[in-house]
Short mmCIF file of C-alpha atoms and ligand atoms in Angstrom, two decimals:
data_model
loop_
_atom_site.label_atom_id
_atom_site.label_comp_id
_atom_site.label_asym_id
_atom_site.label_seq_id
_atom_site.Cartn_x
_atom_site.Cartn_y
_atom_site.Cartn_z
CA UNK A 13 44.06 4.14 23.37
CA UNK A 14 41.36 4.03 20.70
CA UNK A 15 38.79 1.28 20.83
CA UNK A 16 36.54 -0.21 18.17
CA UNK A 17 33.10 -1.42 19.26
CA UNK A 18 32.28 -5.02 18.35
CA UNK A 19 28.57 -5.67 18.65
CA UNK A 20 26.54 -8.76 17.79
CA UNK A 21 22.90 -9.54 18.39
CA UNK A 22 20.79 -12.46 19.50
CA UNK A 23 17.11 -12.00 18.87
CA UNK A 24 14.35 -14.35 20.03
CA UNK A 25 11.08 -14.24 18.10
CA UNK A 26 7.95 -16.11 19.20
CA UNK A 27 6.02 -17.68 16.34
CA UNK A 28 2.26 -17.25 16.22
CA UNK A 29 1.43 -20.88 15.51
CA UNK A 30 -1.86 -22.24 16.80
CA UNK A 31 -0.21 -24.78 19.07
CA UNK A 32 3.06 -24.99 21.00
CA UNK A 33 6.33 -26.41 19.69
CA UNK A 34 6.17 -29.95 21.07
CA UNK A 35 2.59 -30.44 22.32
CA UNK A 36 -0.95 -29.53 21.29
CA UNK A 37 -1.50 -26.81 23.93
CA UNK A 38 -2.54 -23.43 22.55
CA UNK A 39 0.37 -21.06 21.96
CA UNK A 40 -1.90 -18.03 22.35
CA UNK A 41 -0.97 -17.63 25.99
CA UNK A 42 -0.67 -13.88 26.46
CA UNK A 43 -2.83 -12.54 29.29
CA UNK A 44 -4.41 -15.92 30.05
CA UNK A 45 -5.03 -17.44 33.51
CA UNK A 46 -1.61 -18.67 34.75
CA UNK A 47 -0.91 -22.38 34.19
CA UNK A 48 -4.14 -22.93 32.27
CA UNK A 49 -2.43 -23.77 28.95
CA UNK A 50 -0.32 -26.71 30.04
CA UNK A 51 0.01 -30.48 29.65
CA UNK A 52 2.53 -33.13 30.74
CA UNK A 53 4.83 -32.26 27.79
CA UNK A 54 5.18 -28.52 28.39
CA UNK A 55 5.20 -29.00 32.16
CA UNK A 56 8.19 -31.29 31.65
CA UNK A 57 6.67 -34.25 33.51
CA UNK A 58 8.75 -37.44 33.40
CA UNK A 59 8.03 -39.72 30.48
CA UNK A 60 6.10 -37.17 28.41
CA UNK A 61 7.19 -37.24 24.75
CA UNK A 62 7.59 -34.19 22.49
CA UNK A 63 6.21 -34.14 18.92
CA UNK A 64 7.64 -31.37 16.71
CA UNK A 65 5.30 -28.73 15.22
CA UNK A 66 5.69 -28.84 11.42
CA UNK A 67 4.22 -25.37 10.90
CA UNK A 68 6.80 -23.88 13.27
CA UNK A 69 9.67 -25.62 11.47
CA UNK A 70 8.42 -24.45 8.05
CA UNK A 71 8.21 -20.90 9.40
CA UNK A 72 11.69 -21.09 10.94
CA UNK A 73 13.04 -22.19 7.55
CA UNK A 74 11.08 -19.36 5.94
CA UNK A 75 12.79 -16.84 8.24
CA UNK A 76 16.12 -18.43 7.31
CA UNK A 77 15.36 -18.06 3.60
CA UNK A 78 14.24 -14.44 4.06
CA UNK A 79 17.59 -13.76 5.76
CA UNK A 80 19.50 -15.31 2.86
CA UNK A 81 20.60 -18.32 4.90
CA UNK A 82 21.76 -21.66 3.66
CA UNK A 83 19.15 -24.21 4.79
CA UNK A 84 20.61 -27.42 6.16
CA UNK A 85 19.04 -30.43 4.47
CA UNK A 86 19.97 -32.50 7.52
CA UNK A 87 19.00 -31.01 10.85
CA UNK A 88 18.11 -32.02 14.39
CA UNK A 89 17.18 -30.83 17.85
CA UNK A 90 19.55 -30.86 20.82
CA UNK A 91 19.16 -30.58 24.55
CA UNK A 92 20.61 -27.48 26.17
CA UNK A 93 20.98 -28.47 29.80
CA UNK A 94 20.68 -25.96 32.60
CA UNK A 95 19.11 -25.81 36.02
CA UNK A 96 16.56 -23.06 36.49
CA UNK A 97 12.87 -23.29 37.42
CA UNK A 98 11.61 -21.65 34.19
CA UNK A 99 12.03 -25.00 32.42
CA UNK A 100 10.92 -27.89 34.52
CA UNK A 101 12.66 -30.56 32.41
CA UNK A 102 16.10 -29.23 33.35
CA UNK A 103 16.91 -28.61 29.70
CA UNK A 104 15.61 -26.62 26.76
CA UNK A 105 15.03 -28.34 23.42
CA UNK A 106 17.07 -26.20 21.04
CA UNK A 107 19.50 -26.68 18.16
CA UNK A 108 23.26 -26.82 18.48
CA UNK A 109 25.44 -27.80 15.51
CA UNK A 110 22.78 -28.31 12.80
CA UNK A 111 20.46 -25.29 12.98
CA UNK A 112 17.77 -25.02 10.29
CA UNK A 113 19.52 -21.99 8.74
CA UNK A 114 23.08 -20.57 8.73
CA UNK A 115 25.35 -18.07 7.00
CA UNK A 116 22.81 -15.49 5.92
CA UNK A 117 22.90 -11.71 5.84
CA UNK A 118 20.88 -8.49 5.90
CA UNK A 119 22.02 -5.40 4.02
CA UNK A 120 21.50 -2.06 5.76
CA UNK A 121 20.53 1.15 3.95
CA UNK A 122 24.14 2.38 4.13
CA UNK A 123 25.22 -0.74 2.22
CA UNK A 124 26.75 -2.48 5.24
CA UNK A 125 26.30 -6.25 5.19
CA UNK A 126 25.40 -7.81 8.55
CA UNK A 127 26.19 -11.52 8.69
CA UNK A 128 23.56 -13.88 10.14
CA UNK A 129 25.43 -16.70 11.82
CA UNK A 130 22.42 -18.91 12.47
CA UNK A 131 18.64 -19.17 12.62
CA UNK A 132 17.51 -21.96 14.89
CA UNK A 133 14.35 -23.32 16.44
CA UNK A 134 13.77 -23.83 20.14
CA UNK A 135 11.07 -23.68 22.81
CA UNK A 136 10.23 -20.73 25.04
CA UNK A 137 10.46 -21.09 28.81
CA UNK A 138 7.94 -20.54 31.57
CA UNK A 139 7.67 -17.07 33.03
CA UNK A 140 8.89 -16.29 36.53
CA UNK A 141 7.64 -13.30 38.48
CA UNK A 142 9.43 -12.27 41.61
CA UNK A 143 7.13 -10.65 44.13
CA UNK A 144 6.91 -9.63 47.71
CA UNK A 145 4.99 -12.22 49.73
CA UNK A 146 2.80 -9.71 51.49
CA UNK A 147 2.00 -7.79 48.32
CA UNK A 148 0.19 -10.71 46.76
CA UNK A 149 -3.58 -10.84 47.34
CA UNK A 150 -3.64 -14.65 47.46
CA UNK A 151 -1.77 -14.62 50.73
CA UNK A 152 -3.41 -13.60 53.96
CA UNK A 153 -1.56 -10.83 55.70
CA UNK A 154 -0.11 -11.49 59.11
CA UNK A 155 1.89 -14.52 58.02
CA UNK A 156 5.07 -14.89 60.05
CA UNK A 157 7.11 -14.80 56.84
CA UNK A 158 5.29 -11.93 55.16
CA UNK A 159 8.49 -10.03 54.46
CA UNK A 160 9.89 -12.84 52.36
CA UNK A 161 10.20 -12.65 48.60
CA UNK A 162 8.41 -15.31 46.59
CA UNK A 163 8.60 -16.38 42.97
CA UNK A 164 5.56 -17.38 40.92
CA UNK A 165 5.87 -19.63 37.91
CA UNK A 166 3.49 -19.52 34.94
CA UNK A 167 4.07 -22.37 32.47
CA UNK A 168 1.65 -21.06 29.80
CA UNK A 169 4.63 -19.73 27.82
CA UNK A 170 6.64 -22.92 28.29
CA UNK A 171 7.00 -24.66 24.94
CA UNK A 172 5.86 -21.78 22.72
CA UNK A 173 7.85 -21.93 19.44
CA UNK A 174 10.81 -19.59 19.54
CA UNK A 175 13.19 -18.75 16.70
CA UNK A 176 16.63 -17.47 17.65
CA UNK A 177 18.47 -15.31 15.13
CA UNK A 178 22.16 -14.71 15.83
CA UNK A 179 24.33 -12.21 13.94
CA UNK A 180 28.09 -12.03 13.58
CA UNK A 181 29.73 -9.23 15.61
CA UNK A 182 29.45 -7.01 12.54
CA UNK A 183 28.04 -3.86 14.15
CA UNK A 184 30.17 -0.99 15.44
CA UNK A 185 27.42 1.44 16.40
CA UNK A 186 23.95 1.49 17.96
CA UNK A 187 22.22 3.19 15.02
CA UNK A 188 23.03 0.28 12.69
CA UNK A 189 21.81 -2.15 15.36
CA UNK A 190 18.49 -0.31 15.50
CA UNK A 191 18.07 -0.40 11.72
CA UNK A 192 18.88 -4.11 11.65
CA UNK A 193 16.27 -4.78 14.33
CA UNK A 194 13.63 -2.76 12.49
CA UNK A 195 14.36 -4.66 9.29
CA UNK A 196 14.19 -8.01 11.08
CA UNK A 197 10.90 -7.11 12.74
CA UNK A 198 9.50 -5.96 9.40
CA UNK A 199 10.54 -9.23 7.72
CA UNK A 200 8.86 -11.53 10.26
CA UNK A 201 5.73 -9.37 10.11
CA UNK A 202 5.69 -9.50 6.29
CA UNK A 203 6.04 -13.29 6.51
CA UNK A 204 3.09 -13.29 8.96
CA UNK A 205 4.91 -15.75 11.23
CA UNK A 206 5.06 -13.43 14.25
CA UNK A 207 3.59 -10.10 15.31
CA UNK A 208 6.96 -9.40 16.97
CA UNK A 209 5.24 -7.16 19.53
CA UNK A 210 7.98 -6.29 21.97
CA UNK A 211 5.66 -5.16 24.73
CA UNK A 212 4.20 -8.67 24.79
CA UNK A 213 7.68 -10.21 24.75
CA UNK A 214 7.20 -11.64 21.26
CA UNK A 215 10.55 -10.19 20.20
CA UNK A 216 13.40 -10.06 22.74
CA UNK A 217 16.77 -8.50 22.13
CA UNK A 218 20.19 -9.42 23.47
CA UNK A 219 23.17 -7.41 22.28
CA UNK A 220 26.67 -8.67 23.04
CA UNK A 221 29.19 -5.92 23.29
CA UNK A 222 32.94 -5.63 23.60
CA UNK A 223 35.70 -3.19 22.68
CA UNK A 224 38.62 -4.14 20.51
CA UNK A 225 41.87 -2.32 21.25
CA UNK A 226 44.29 -1.16 18.54
CA UNK A 227 46.47 -4.25 18.86
CA UNK A 228 43.52 -6.61 18.54
CA UNK A 229 42.16 -4.66 15.60
CA UNK A 230 45.53 -4.77 13.81
CA UNK A 231 45.94 -8.51 14.37
CA UNK A 232 42.29 -9.24 13.62
CA UNK A 233 41.76 -10.74 17.07
CA UNK A 234 38.64 -10.73 19.23
CA UNK A 235 38.77 -9.03 22.64
CA UNK A 236 39.39 -11.28 25.64
CA UNK A 237 35.92 -10.68 27.05
CA UNK A 238 32.35 -10.22 25.95
CA UNK A 239 29.36 -8.71 27.77
CA UNK A 240 25.86 -9.82 26.93
CA UNK A 241 22.85 -7.68 27.90
CA UNK A 242 19.79 -9.88 28.32
CA UNK A 243 16.13 -9.61 27.42
CA UNK A 244 15.70 -6.01 26.29
CA UNK A 245 12.22 -5.25 25.03
CA UNK A 246 12.54 -2.04 23.03
CA UNK A 247 14.75 -0.69 20.26
CA UNK A 248 15.35 2.49 22.24
CA UNK A 249 16.58 0.55 25.29
CA UNK A 250 18.99 -1.42 23.09
CA UNK A 251 20.49 1.82 21.83
CA UNK A 252 20.79 3.15 25.38
CA UNK A 253 22.21 -0.11 26.77
CA UNK A 254 24.85 -0.20 24.02
CA UNK A 255 25.86 3.43 24.61
CA UNK A 256 26.07 2.78 28.36
CA UNK A 257 28.13 -0.39 27.94
CA UNK A 258 30.60 1.16 25.48
CA UNK A 259 31.31 3.94 27.96
CA UNK A 260 31.50 1.61 30.97
CA UNK A 261 33.86 -0.80 29.23
CA UNK A 262 36.06 1.98 27.93
CA UNK A 263 36.44 3.38 31.46
CA UNK A 264 37.54 -0.05 32.72
CA UNK A 265 39.99 -0.59 29.84
CA UNK A 266 41.41 2.91 30.31
CA UNK A 267 42.58 2.08 33.85
CA UNK A 268 44.30 -1.01 32.48
CA UNK A 269 41.75 -3.58 33.58
CA UNK A 270 39.61 -6.05 31.66
CA UNK A 271 35.80 -5.92 31.88
CA UNK A 272 34.32 -9.13 33.28
CA UNK A 273 32.93 -11.71 30.90
CA UNK A 274 29.33 -11.64 32.10
CA UNK A 275 25.62 -11.37 31.47
CA UNK A 276 24.07 -8.06 32.46
CA UNK A 277 20.52 -6.74 32.69
CA UNK A 278 19.13 -3.35 31.70
CA UNK A 279 17.52 -1.17 34.36
CA UNK A 280 15.37 1.33 32.57
CA UNK A 281 14.60 3.45 35.62
CA UNK A 282 18.26 4.04 36.36
CA UNK A 283 19.27 3.85 32.67
CA UNK A 284 22.15 1.52 33.51
CA UNK A 285 23.16 -2.09 32.94
CA UNK A 286 23.82 -4.24 35.99
CA UNK A 287 25.69 -7.48 36.55
CA UNK A 288 23.51 -10.62 36.65
CA UNK A 289 25.84 -13.59 36.39
CA UNK A 290 29.07 -14.70 34.80
CA UNK A 291 28.46 -15.67 31.21
CA UNK A 292 28.11 -19.33 30.37
CA UNK A 293 30.13 -20.93 27.60
CA UNK A 294 28.55 -23.42 25.20
CA UNK A 295 30.28 -26.31 27.00
CA UNK A 296 28.54 -25.36 30.24
CA UNK A 297 25.26 -26.49 28.70
CA UNK A 298 26.41 -30.05 27.92
CA UNK A 299 24.57 -30.06 24.60
CA UNK A 300 23.65 -33.46 23.21
CA UNK A 301 21.19 -34.65 20.50
CA UNK A 302 17.56 -34.79 21.64
CA UNK A 303 16.86 -38.53 21.76
CA UNK A 304 13.06 -38.18 21.70
CA UNK A 305 12.87 -36.44 18.30
CA UNK A 306 14.43 -38.10 15.23
CA UNK A 307 16.62 -35.91 12.99
CA UNK A 308 15.10 -34.21 9.94
CA UNK A 309 15.93 -34.63 6.29
CA UNK A 310 14.68 -32.04 3.84
CA UNK A 311 14.80 -32.14 0.06
CA UNK A 312 15.80 -29.25 -2.20
CA UNK A 313 12.29 -29.47 -3.62
CA UNK A 314 10.71 -29.18 -0.19
CA UNK A 315 12.78 -26.08 0.61
CA UNK A 316 11.91 -24.58 -2.77
CA UNK A 317 8.21 -25.13 -2.03
CA UNK A 318 8.62 -23.09 1.17
CA UNK A 319 10.48 -20.39 -0.75
CA UNK A 320 7.73 -20.24 -3.37
CA UNK A 321 5.05 -19.86 -0.71
CA UNK A 322 6.76 -16.77 0.72
CA UNK A 323 5.13 -13.37 0.17
CA UNK A 324 7.02 -10.47 -1.37
CA UNK A 325 9.62 -9.24 1.14
CA UNK A 326 10.11 -5.63 2.27
CA UNK A 327 13.23 -4.96 0.16
CA UNK A 328 11.65 -6.33 -3.02
CA UNK A 329 8.46 -4.38 -2.41
CA UNK A 330 10.43 -1.19 -1.81
CA UNK A 331 12.31 -1.61 -5.09
CA UNK A 332 9.10 -2.38 -6.96
CA UNK A 333 7.39 0.72 -5.54
CA UNK A 334 10.37 2.85 -6.59
CA UNK A 335 10.33 1.50 -10.14
CA UNK A 336 6.68 0.77 -10.91
CA UNK A 337 5.24 3.93 -9.36
CA UNK A 338 8.20 6.31 -9.80
CA UNK A 339 8.02 7.29 -6.14
CA UNK A 340 10.76 9.09 -4.24
CA UNK A 341 12.66 6.89 -1.79
CA UNK A 342 11.12 8.63 1.20
CA UNK A 343 7.56 7.85 0.04
CA UNK A 344 8.33 4.27 -0.97
CA UNK A 345 9.88 3.59 2.42
CA UNK A 346 6.84 4.81 4.34
CA UNK A 347 4.42 2.98 2.05
CA UNK A 348 6.23 -0.35 2.47
CA UNK A 349 6.65 -0.15 6.24
CA UNK A 350 3.93 -2.74 6.61
CA UNK A 351 1.70 -4.67 4.26
CA UNK A 352 -1.49 -2.95 5.42
CA UNK A 353 -0.33 0.44 4.15
CA UNK A 354 1.33 -1.09 1.05
CA UNK A 355 -1.82 -2.99 0.05
CA UNK A 356 -4.04 0.03 0.62
CA UNK A 357 -1.75 2.20 -1.51
CA UNK A 358 -1.82 -0.30 -4.37
CA UNK A 359 -5.62 -0.61 -4.28
CA UNK A 360 -5.92 3.16 -4.49
CA UNK A 361 -3.45 3.24 -7.38
CA UNK A 362 -5.70 0.87 -9.33
CA UNK A 363 -8.71 3.06 -8.56
CA UNK A 364 -6.71 6.19 -9.30
CA UNK A 365 -5.91 5.01 -12.82
CA UNK A 366 -9.60 5.16 -13.71
CA UNK A 367 -9.74 8.73 -12.46
CA UNK A 368 -6.55 10.12 -13.91
CA UNK A 369 -4.90 10.28 -10.49
CA UNK A 370 -1.22 9.45 -10.33
CA UNK A 371 0.48 7.14 -7.79
CA UNK A 372 2.48 10.13 -6.58
CA UNK A 373 -0.72 12.07 -5.76
CA UNK A 374 -2.02 9.05 -3.85
CA UNK A 375 1.28 8.64 -1.99
CA UNK A 376 1.27 12.33 -1.05
CA UNK A 377 -2.26 12.17 0.26
CA UNK A 378 -1.75 9.02 2.32
CA UNK A 379 1.46 10.41 3.84
CA UNK A 380 0.61 14.10 4.26
CA UNK A 381 -2.98 13.64 5.43
CA UNK A 382 -1.84 10.80 7.72
CA UNK A 383 -4.59 8.52 6.44
CA UNK A 384 -5.52 5.81 8.93
CA UNK A 385 -5.15 3.04 6.34
CA UNK A 386 -6.26 0.28 8.69
CA UNK A 387 -9.71 1.87 8.90
CA UNK A 388 -9.93 3.77 5.62
CA UNK A 389 -12.49 2.59 3.07
CA UNK A 390 -11.55 1.87 -0.53
CA UNK A 391 -11.45 5.06 -2.66
CA UNK A 392 -11.37 7.29 0.47
CA UNK A 393 -8.06 8.68 -0.72
CA UNK A 394 -9.31 9.10 -4.28
CA UNK A 395 -12.23 11.15 -2.98
CA UNK A 396 -9.97 13.34 -0.89
CA UNK A 397 -7.78 14.00 -3.91
CA UNK A 398 -10.75 14.79 -6.12
CA UNK A 399 -12.18 17.20 -3.59
CA UNK A 400 -8.94 18.98 -2.84
CA UNK A 401 -7.90 19.02 -6.47
CA UNK A 402 -11.01 20.87 -7.62
CA UNK A 403 -9.34 23.37 -9.81
CA UNK A 404 -11.90 26.02 -10.62
CA UNK A 405 -11.99 25.74 -14.35
CA UNK A 406 -12.56 28.95 -16.21
CA UNK A 407 -16.22 28.91 -17.31
CA UNK A 408 -15.55 30.05 -20.89
CA UNK A 409 -12.84 27.47 -21.30
CA UNK A 410 -15.07 24.73 -19.94
CA UNK A 411 -17.95 25.67 -22.26
CA UNK A 412 -15.78 25.73 -25.40
CA UNK A 413 -14.04 22.50 -24.39
CA UNK A 414 -17.36 20.71 -23.96
CA UNK A 415 -18.53 21.99 -27.32
CA UNK A 416 -15.37 20.71 -28.97
CA UNK A 417 -15.66 17.31 -27.34
CA UNK A 418 -19.30 16.97 -28.41
CA UNK A 419 -18.36 17.90 -31.97
CA UNK A 420 -15.49 15.46 -32.12
CA UNK A 421 -17.49 12.63 -30.57
CA UNK A 422 -20.93 12.89 -32.10
CA UNK A 423 -21.38 9.14 -32.11
CA UNK A 424 -20.86 9.02 -28.34
CA UNK A 425 -23.27 11.89 -27.83
CA UNK A 426 -25.95 10.10 -29.85
CA UNK A 427 -25.31 6.86 -27.98
CA UNK A 428 -25.87 8.68 -24.72
CA UNK A 429 -29.06 10.31 -25.90
CA UNK A 430 -30.39 6.97 -27.11
CA UNK A 431 -30.00 5.58 -23.59
CA UNK A 432 -26.44 4.23 -23.43
CA UNK A 433 -25.60 6.32 -20.41
CA UNK A 434 -22.31 4.65 -19.51
CA UNK A 435 -20.69 6.45 -22.42
CA UNK A 436 -20.68 9.59 -20.27
CA UNK A 437 -17.44 8.50 -18.58
CA UNK A 438 -15.73 8.44 -21.95
CA UNK A 439 -16.84 12.03 -22.58
CA UNK A 440 -15.71 13.10 -19.09
CA UNK A 441 -12.30 11.65 -19.88
CA UNK A 442 -12.12 13.56 -23.16
CA UNK A 443 -12.98 16.85 -21.45
CA UNK A 444 -10.46 16.26 -18.66
CA UNK A 445 -7.77 15.48 -21.21
CA UNK A 446 -8.39 18.67 -23.13
CA UNK A 447 -8.52 20.79 -19.97
CA UNK A 448 -5.18 19.33 -18.92
CA UNK A 449 -5.74 20.33 -15.29
CA UNK A 450 -6.78 18.25 -12.33
CA UNK A 451 -10.43 19.12 -12.51
CA UNK A 452 -13.05 17.38 -10.37
CA UNK A 453 -14.33 14.56 -12.57
CA UNK A 454 -17.65 14.31 -10.75
CA UNK A 455 -18.39 18.02 -11.36
CA UNK A 456 -17.61 17.66 -15.05
CA UNK A 457 -19.84 14.63 -15.23
CA UNK A 458 -22.74 16.60 -13.74
CA UNK A 459 -22.12 19.43 -16.13
CA UNK A 460 -22.08 17.09 -19.13
CA UNK A 461 -25.33 15.48 -18.02
CA UNK A 462 -26.92 18.90 -17.88
CA UNK A 463 -25.70 19.83 -21.35
CA UNK A 464 -26.71 16.50 -22.87
CA UNK A 465 -30.23 16.70 -21.49
CA UNK A 466 -30.89 19.97 -23.33
ZN1 LIG B 518 1.48 -28.59 26.50
MN1 LIG B 519 17.83 -19.09 22.85
#
């Protein structure tokens, strides 16, 4: 039997707003003293009322727009009910049938279109850490229950704005998944709504994977099961988890059985996925509209204002770099990876123009010399090019060229001699043009000064 992989992705991205989603606690919780950034709202105390964070909603809509989604002009929050200590309320405020954005897409470099089913807003949960009782310094050793496992809860993360981005099951291989994730990460970073640092848990990845058999493929039917791998925090692990799952599921199908519909985790040490729990269906969560937050109505004009405030996106910048600077695709891709390198490149291009240095030379230097753009000073790259490009100009040729330029520009020469020294740059330009090689402009300038002082 031949099987076709069906892979979809759920990605959670934490927004870097100043405050949390429904209260005024700081959202900058990473590495802070546990339970120090909390209040009755994000601790889920009875009677506490949530107030939605406008900045977070604007940013969620912005992500939706960047992913070509339709933005719902009527939207609302819903309660997703479940019992687990990471959310003390017993439910997560999320969105069910009216997410802020739906039906978008991302196009991969091979032309494949990946459908975005929805982009919705929700709140992050508290963080549980499972530890051995005796291993924790806060507990005195010698306790009669020292062998027991304990779980610590830190509510600092509880209520941090979280955007969930769900794709259609449009992937059939791990390489495309990786490219999609890189593009998504790049987009939220360009928008400056999240740093999407996976080591800090700011971007968390959940692939859902199943195999379609030939019959299902022919009849355009989904497989009878789906496996979701939870909370992966690196692109490499996603690739490995997908490869592992495809093999595992194929082995089960080959002996005539059906893989269990379940949620699995990824164990990086053993490089395997492992069963965590049977997968919930939407109806298990008993979704219902959040009664404490009124629904939202947006206007076309309001959405357009958000669209207008968006910076240039990676794809548009890439195309502009290809066209405006005549760069090869390889260069343009590297130079648009993030806005720090893109902005530095463009500043140097402006400087380069004054010095007869082409965008391609600047691109080459930044890429080949591995310039640390975050710490490089303006014109650093220009200087490197000028120094390395010092073509030793033939002395006779230089002397005759200078003579010619002086003859053809007597007015400029007189101006210089009568004290208008800025005119020297014009003469340098004339000499460079006649030499038609990448000579060092500063050397020619010195030489001209010498000649003019005679
Ligand atoms: Zn709070
Ligand atoms: Mn979610």
